[in-house]
CSV table of N, CA and C in Angstrom, one decimal:
chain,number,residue,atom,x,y,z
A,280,UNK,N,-103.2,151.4,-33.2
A,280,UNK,CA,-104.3,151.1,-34.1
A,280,UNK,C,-103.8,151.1,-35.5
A,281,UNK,N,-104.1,150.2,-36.2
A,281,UNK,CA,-104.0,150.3,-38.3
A,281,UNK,C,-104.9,151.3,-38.2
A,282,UNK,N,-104.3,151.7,-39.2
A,282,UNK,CA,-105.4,152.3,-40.2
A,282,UNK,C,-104.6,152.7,-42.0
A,283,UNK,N,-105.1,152.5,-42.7
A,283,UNK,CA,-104.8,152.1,-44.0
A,283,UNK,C,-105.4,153.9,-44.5
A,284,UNK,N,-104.1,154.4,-45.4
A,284,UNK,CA,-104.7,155.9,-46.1
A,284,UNK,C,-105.2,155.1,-47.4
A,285,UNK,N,-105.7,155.9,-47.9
A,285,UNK,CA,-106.3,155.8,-49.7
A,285,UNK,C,-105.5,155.1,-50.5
A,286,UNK,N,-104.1,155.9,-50.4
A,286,UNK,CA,-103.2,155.3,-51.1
A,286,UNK,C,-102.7,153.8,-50.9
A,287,UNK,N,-102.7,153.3,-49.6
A,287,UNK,CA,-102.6,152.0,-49.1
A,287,UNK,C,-103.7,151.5,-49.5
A,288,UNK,N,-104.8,151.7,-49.8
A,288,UNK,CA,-105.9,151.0,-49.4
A,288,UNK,C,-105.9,151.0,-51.8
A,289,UNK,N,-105.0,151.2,-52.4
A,289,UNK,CA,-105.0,151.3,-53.5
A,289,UNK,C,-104.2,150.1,-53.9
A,290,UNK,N,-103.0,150.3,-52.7
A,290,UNK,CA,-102.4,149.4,-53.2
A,290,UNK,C,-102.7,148.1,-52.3
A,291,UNK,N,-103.5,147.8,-51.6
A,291,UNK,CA,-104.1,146.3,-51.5
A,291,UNK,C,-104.7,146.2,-52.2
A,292,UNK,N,-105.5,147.0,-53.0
A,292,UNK,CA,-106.3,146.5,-54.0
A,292,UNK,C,-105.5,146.0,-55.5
A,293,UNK,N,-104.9,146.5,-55.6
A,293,UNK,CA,-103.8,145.9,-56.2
A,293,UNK,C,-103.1,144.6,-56.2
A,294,UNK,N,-102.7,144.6,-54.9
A,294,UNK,CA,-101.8,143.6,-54.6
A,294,UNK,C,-102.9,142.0,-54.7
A,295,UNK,N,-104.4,142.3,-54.1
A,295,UNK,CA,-105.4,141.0,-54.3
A,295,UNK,C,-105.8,140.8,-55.7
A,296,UNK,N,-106.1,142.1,-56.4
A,296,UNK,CA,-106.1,141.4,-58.1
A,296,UNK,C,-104.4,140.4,-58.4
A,297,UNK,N,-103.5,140.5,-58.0
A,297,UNK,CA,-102.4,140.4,-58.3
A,297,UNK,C,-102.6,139.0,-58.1
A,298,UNK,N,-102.7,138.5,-56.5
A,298,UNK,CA,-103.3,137.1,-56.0
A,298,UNK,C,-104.5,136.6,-56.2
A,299,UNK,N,-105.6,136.9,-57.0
A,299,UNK,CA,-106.2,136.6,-57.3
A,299,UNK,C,-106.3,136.1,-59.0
A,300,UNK,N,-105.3,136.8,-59.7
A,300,UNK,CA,-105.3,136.5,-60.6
A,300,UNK,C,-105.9,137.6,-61.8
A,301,UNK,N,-106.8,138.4,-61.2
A,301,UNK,CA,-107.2,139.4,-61.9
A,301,UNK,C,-107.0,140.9,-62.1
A,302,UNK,N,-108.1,141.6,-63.0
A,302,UNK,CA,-107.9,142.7,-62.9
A,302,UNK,C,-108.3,143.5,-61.9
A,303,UNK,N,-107.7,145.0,-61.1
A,303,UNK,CA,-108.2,146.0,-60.4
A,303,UNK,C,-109.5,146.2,-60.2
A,304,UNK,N,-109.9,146.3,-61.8
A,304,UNK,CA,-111.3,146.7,-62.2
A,304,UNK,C,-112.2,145.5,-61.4
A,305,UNK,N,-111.7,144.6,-61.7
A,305,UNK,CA,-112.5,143.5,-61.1
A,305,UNK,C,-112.8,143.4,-59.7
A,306,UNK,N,-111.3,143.5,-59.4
A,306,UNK,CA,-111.8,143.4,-57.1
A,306,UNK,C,-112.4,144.7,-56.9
A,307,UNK,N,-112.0,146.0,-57.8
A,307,UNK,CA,-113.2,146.9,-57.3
A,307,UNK,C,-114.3,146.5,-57.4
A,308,UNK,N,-114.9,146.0,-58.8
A,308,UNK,CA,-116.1,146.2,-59.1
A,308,UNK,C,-116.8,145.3,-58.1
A,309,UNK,N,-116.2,144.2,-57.8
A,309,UNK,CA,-116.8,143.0,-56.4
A,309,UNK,C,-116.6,143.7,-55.1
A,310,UNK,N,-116.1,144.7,-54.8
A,310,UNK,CA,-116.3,145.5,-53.5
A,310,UNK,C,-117.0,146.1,-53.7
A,311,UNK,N,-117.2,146.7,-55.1
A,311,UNK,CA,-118.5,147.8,-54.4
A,311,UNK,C,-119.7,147.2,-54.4
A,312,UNK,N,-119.7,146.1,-55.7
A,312,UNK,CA,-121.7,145.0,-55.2
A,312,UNK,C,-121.5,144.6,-53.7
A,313,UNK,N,-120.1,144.4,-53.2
A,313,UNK,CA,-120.2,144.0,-51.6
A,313,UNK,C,-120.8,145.3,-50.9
A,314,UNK,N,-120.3,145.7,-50.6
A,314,UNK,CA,-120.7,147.4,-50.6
A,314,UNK,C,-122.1,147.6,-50.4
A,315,UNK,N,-122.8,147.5,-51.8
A,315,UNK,CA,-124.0,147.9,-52.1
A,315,UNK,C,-124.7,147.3,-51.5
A,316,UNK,N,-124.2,145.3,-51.5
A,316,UNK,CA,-125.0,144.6,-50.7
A,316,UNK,C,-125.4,144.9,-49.2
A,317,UNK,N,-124.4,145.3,-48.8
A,317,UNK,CA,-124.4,145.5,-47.3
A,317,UNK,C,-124.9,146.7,-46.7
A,318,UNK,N,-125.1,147.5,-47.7
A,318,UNK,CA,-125.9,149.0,-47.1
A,318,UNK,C,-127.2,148.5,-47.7
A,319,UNK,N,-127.9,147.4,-48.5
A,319,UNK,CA,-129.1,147.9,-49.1
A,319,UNK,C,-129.3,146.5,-48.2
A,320,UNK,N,-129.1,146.2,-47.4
A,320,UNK,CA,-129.5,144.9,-46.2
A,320,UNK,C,-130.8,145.5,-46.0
A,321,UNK,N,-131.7,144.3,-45.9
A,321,UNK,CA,-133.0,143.9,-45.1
A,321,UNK,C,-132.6,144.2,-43.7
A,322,UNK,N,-131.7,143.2,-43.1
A,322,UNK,CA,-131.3,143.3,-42.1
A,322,UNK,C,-131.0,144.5,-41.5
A,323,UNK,N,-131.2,144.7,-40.2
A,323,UNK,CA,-131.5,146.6,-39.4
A,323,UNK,C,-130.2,146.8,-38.6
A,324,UNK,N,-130.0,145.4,-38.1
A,324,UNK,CA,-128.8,145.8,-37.5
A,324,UNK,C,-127.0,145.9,-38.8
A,325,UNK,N,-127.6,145.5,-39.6
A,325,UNK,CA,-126.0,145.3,-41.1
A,325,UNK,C,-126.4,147.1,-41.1
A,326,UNK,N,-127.4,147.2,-41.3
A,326,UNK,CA,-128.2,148.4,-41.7
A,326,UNK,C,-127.7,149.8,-40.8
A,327,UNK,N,-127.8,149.6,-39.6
A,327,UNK,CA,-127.3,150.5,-38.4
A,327,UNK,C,-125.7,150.1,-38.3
A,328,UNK,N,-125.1,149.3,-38.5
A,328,UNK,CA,-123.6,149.2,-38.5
A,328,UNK,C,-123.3,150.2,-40.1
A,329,UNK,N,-123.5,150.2,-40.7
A,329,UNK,CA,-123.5,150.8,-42.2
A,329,UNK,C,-123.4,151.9,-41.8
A,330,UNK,N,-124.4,152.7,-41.2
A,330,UNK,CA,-124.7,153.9,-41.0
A,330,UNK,C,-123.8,154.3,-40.3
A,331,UNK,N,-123.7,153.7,-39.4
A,331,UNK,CA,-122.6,154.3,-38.2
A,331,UNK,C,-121.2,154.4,-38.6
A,332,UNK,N,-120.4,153.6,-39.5
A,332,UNK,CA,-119.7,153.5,-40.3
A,332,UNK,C,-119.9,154.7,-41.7
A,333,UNK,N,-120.5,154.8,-42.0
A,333,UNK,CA,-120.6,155.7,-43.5
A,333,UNK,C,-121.7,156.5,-43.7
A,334,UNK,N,-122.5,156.9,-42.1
A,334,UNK,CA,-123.5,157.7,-42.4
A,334,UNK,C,-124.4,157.3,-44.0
A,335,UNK,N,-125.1,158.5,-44.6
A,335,UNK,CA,-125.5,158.0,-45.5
A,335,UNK,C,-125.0,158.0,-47.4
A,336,UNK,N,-123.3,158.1,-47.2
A,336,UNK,CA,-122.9,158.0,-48.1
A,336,UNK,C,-122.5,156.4,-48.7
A,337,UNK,N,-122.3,156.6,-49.8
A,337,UNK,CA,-121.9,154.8,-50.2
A,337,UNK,C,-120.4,155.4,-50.5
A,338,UNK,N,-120.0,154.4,-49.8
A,338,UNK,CA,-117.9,154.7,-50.0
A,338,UNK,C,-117.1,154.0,-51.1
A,339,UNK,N,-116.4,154.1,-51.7
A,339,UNK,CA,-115.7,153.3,-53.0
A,339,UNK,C,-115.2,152.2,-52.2
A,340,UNK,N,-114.6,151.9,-52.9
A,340,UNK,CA,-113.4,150.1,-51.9
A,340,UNK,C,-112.7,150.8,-51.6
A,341,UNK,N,-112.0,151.9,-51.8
A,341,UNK,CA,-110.8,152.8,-51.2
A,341,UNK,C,-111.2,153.1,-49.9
A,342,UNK,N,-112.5,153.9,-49.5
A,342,UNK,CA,-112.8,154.8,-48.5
A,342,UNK,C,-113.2,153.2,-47.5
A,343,UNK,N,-114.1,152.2,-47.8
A,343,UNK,CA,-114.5,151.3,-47.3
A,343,UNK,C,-112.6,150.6,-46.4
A,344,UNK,N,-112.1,150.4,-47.3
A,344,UNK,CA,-110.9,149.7,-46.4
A,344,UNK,C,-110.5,151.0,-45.3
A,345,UNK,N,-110.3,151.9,-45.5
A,345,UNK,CA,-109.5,153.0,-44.8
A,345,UNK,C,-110.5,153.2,-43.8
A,346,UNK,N,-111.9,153.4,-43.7
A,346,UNK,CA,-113.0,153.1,-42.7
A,346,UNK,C,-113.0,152.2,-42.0
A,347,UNK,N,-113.2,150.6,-42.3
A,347,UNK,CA,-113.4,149.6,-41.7
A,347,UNK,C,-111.5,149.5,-40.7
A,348,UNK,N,-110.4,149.9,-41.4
A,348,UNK,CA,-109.2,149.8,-40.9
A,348,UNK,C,-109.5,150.5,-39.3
A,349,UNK,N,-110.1,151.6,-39.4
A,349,UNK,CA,-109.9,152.4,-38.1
A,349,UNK,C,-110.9,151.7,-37.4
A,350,UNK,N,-111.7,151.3,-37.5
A,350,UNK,CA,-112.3,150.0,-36.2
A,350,UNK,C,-111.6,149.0,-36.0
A,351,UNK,N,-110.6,148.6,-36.8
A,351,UNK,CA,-110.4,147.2,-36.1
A,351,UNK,C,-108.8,147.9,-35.0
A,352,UNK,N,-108.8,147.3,-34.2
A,352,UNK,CA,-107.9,147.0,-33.0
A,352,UNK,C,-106.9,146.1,-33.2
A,353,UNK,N,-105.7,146.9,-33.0
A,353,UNK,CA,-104.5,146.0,-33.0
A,353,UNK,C,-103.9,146.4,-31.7
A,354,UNK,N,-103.3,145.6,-30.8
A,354,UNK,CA,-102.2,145.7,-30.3
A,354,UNK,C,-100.9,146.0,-30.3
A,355,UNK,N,-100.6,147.1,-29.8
A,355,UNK,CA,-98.4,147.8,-30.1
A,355,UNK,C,-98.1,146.5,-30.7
A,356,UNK,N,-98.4,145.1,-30.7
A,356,UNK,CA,-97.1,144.3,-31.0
A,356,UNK,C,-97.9,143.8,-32.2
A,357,UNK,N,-99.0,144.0,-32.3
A,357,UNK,CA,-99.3,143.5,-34.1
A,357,UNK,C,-100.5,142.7,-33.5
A,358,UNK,N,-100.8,141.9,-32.6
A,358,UNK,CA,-101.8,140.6,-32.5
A,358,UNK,C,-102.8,141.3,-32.4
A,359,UNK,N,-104.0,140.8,-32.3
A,359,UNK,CA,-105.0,141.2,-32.1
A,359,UNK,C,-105.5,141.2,-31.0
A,360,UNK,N,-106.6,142.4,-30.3
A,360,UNK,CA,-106.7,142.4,-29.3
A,360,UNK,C,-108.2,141.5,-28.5
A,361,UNK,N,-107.9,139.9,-28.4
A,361,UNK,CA,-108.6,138.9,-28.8
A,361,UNK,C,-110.3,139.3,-28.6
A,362,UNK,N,-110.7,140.1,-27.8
A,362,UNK,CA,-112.5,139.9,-27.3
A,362,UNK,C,-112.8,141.0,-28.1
A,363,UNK,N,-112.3,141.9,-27.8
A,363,UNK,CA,-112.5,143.1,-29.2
A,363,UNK,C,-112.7,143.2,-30.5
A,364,UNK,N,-111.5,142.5,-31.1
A,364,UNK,CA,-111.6,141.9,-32.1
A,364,UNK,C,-112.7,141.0,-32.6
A,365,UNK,N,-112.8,139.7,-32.1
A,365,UNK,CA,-113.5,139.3,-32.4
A,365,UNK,C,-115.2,139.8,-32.8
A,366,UNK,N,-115.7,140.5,-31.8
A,366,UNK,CA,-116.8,141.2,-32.3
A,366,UNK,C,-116.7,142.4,-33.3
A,367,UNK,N,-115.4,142.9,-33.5
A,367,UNK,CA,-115.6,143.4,-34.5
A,367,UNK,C,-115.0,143.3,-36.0
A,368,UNK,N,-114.7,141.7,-36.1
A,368,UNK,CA,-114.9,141.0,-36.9
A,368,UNK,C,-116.2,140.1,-37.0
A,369,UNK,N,-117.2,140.0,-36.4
A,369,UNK,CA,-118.1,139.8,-36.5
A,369,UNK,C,-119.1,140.5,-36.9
A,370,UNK,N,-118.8,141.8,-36.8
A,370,UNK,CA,-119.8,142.9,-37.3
A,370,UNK,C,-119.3,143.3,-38.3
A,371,UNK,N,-117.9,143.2,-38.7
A,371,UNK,CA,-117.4,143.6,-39.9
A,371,UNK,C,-118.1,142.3,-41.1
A,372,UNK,N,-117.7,141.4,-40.9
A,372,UNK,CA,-118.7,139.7,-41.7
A,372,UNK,C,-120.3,140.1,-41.4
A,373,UNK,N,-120.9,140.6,-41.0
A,373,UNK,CA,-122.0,141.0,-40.7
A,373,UNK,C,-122.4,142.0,-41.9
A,374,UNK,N,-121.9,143.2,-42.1
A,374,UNK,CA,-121.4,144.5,-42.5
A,374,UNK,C,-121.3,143.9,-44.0
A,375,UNK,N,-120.9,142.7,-44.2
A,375,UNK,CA,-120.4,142.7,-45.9
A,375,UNK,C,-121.2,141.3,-46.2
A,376,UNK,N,-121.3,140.9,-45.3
A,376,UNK,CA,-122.7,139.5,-45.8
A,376,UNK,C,-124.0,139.9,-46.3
């Protein structure tokens, strides 16, 4: 299984301001409105994935990568583990829509 510590999860944030072009400040500050969006969902079930994920704290972009890492499913050899995955990439797109 991935799972991404704090400090990893600092330096992707890093490395996509880098590819994106911008500042840190920036991809954080657009993860955490993602963030906010996705815990303050209308929707019950974004709403009960949130919860179950982060109870009722709100997580920085740091704690958010290093959380969502430990759900997703890899296989020993790196690929994904296809039916698994998929749904929880769909609840993860769910989660942040």
């Amino acid at each position: 299984m991935l799972r991404f510590r704090k400090k990893d999860s600092k330096e992707l944030i890093k490395r996509m301001a880098k590819t994106n072009g911008c500042s840190v400040s920036e991809i954080r500050r657009e993860m955490q409105y993602a963030i906010d969006e996705a815990r303050n969902s209308d929707d019950p079930n974004k709403q009960a994935e949130f919860q179950r994920l982060f109870g009722n704290k709100i997580p920085s972009p740091e704690e958010f990568i290093c959380v969502v890492s430990k759900n997703l499913n890899f296989s020993k050899y790196g690929a994904w583990t296809m039916k698994k995955a998929e749904t929880q990439e769909q609840e993860f797109l769910e989660v942040c829509s």
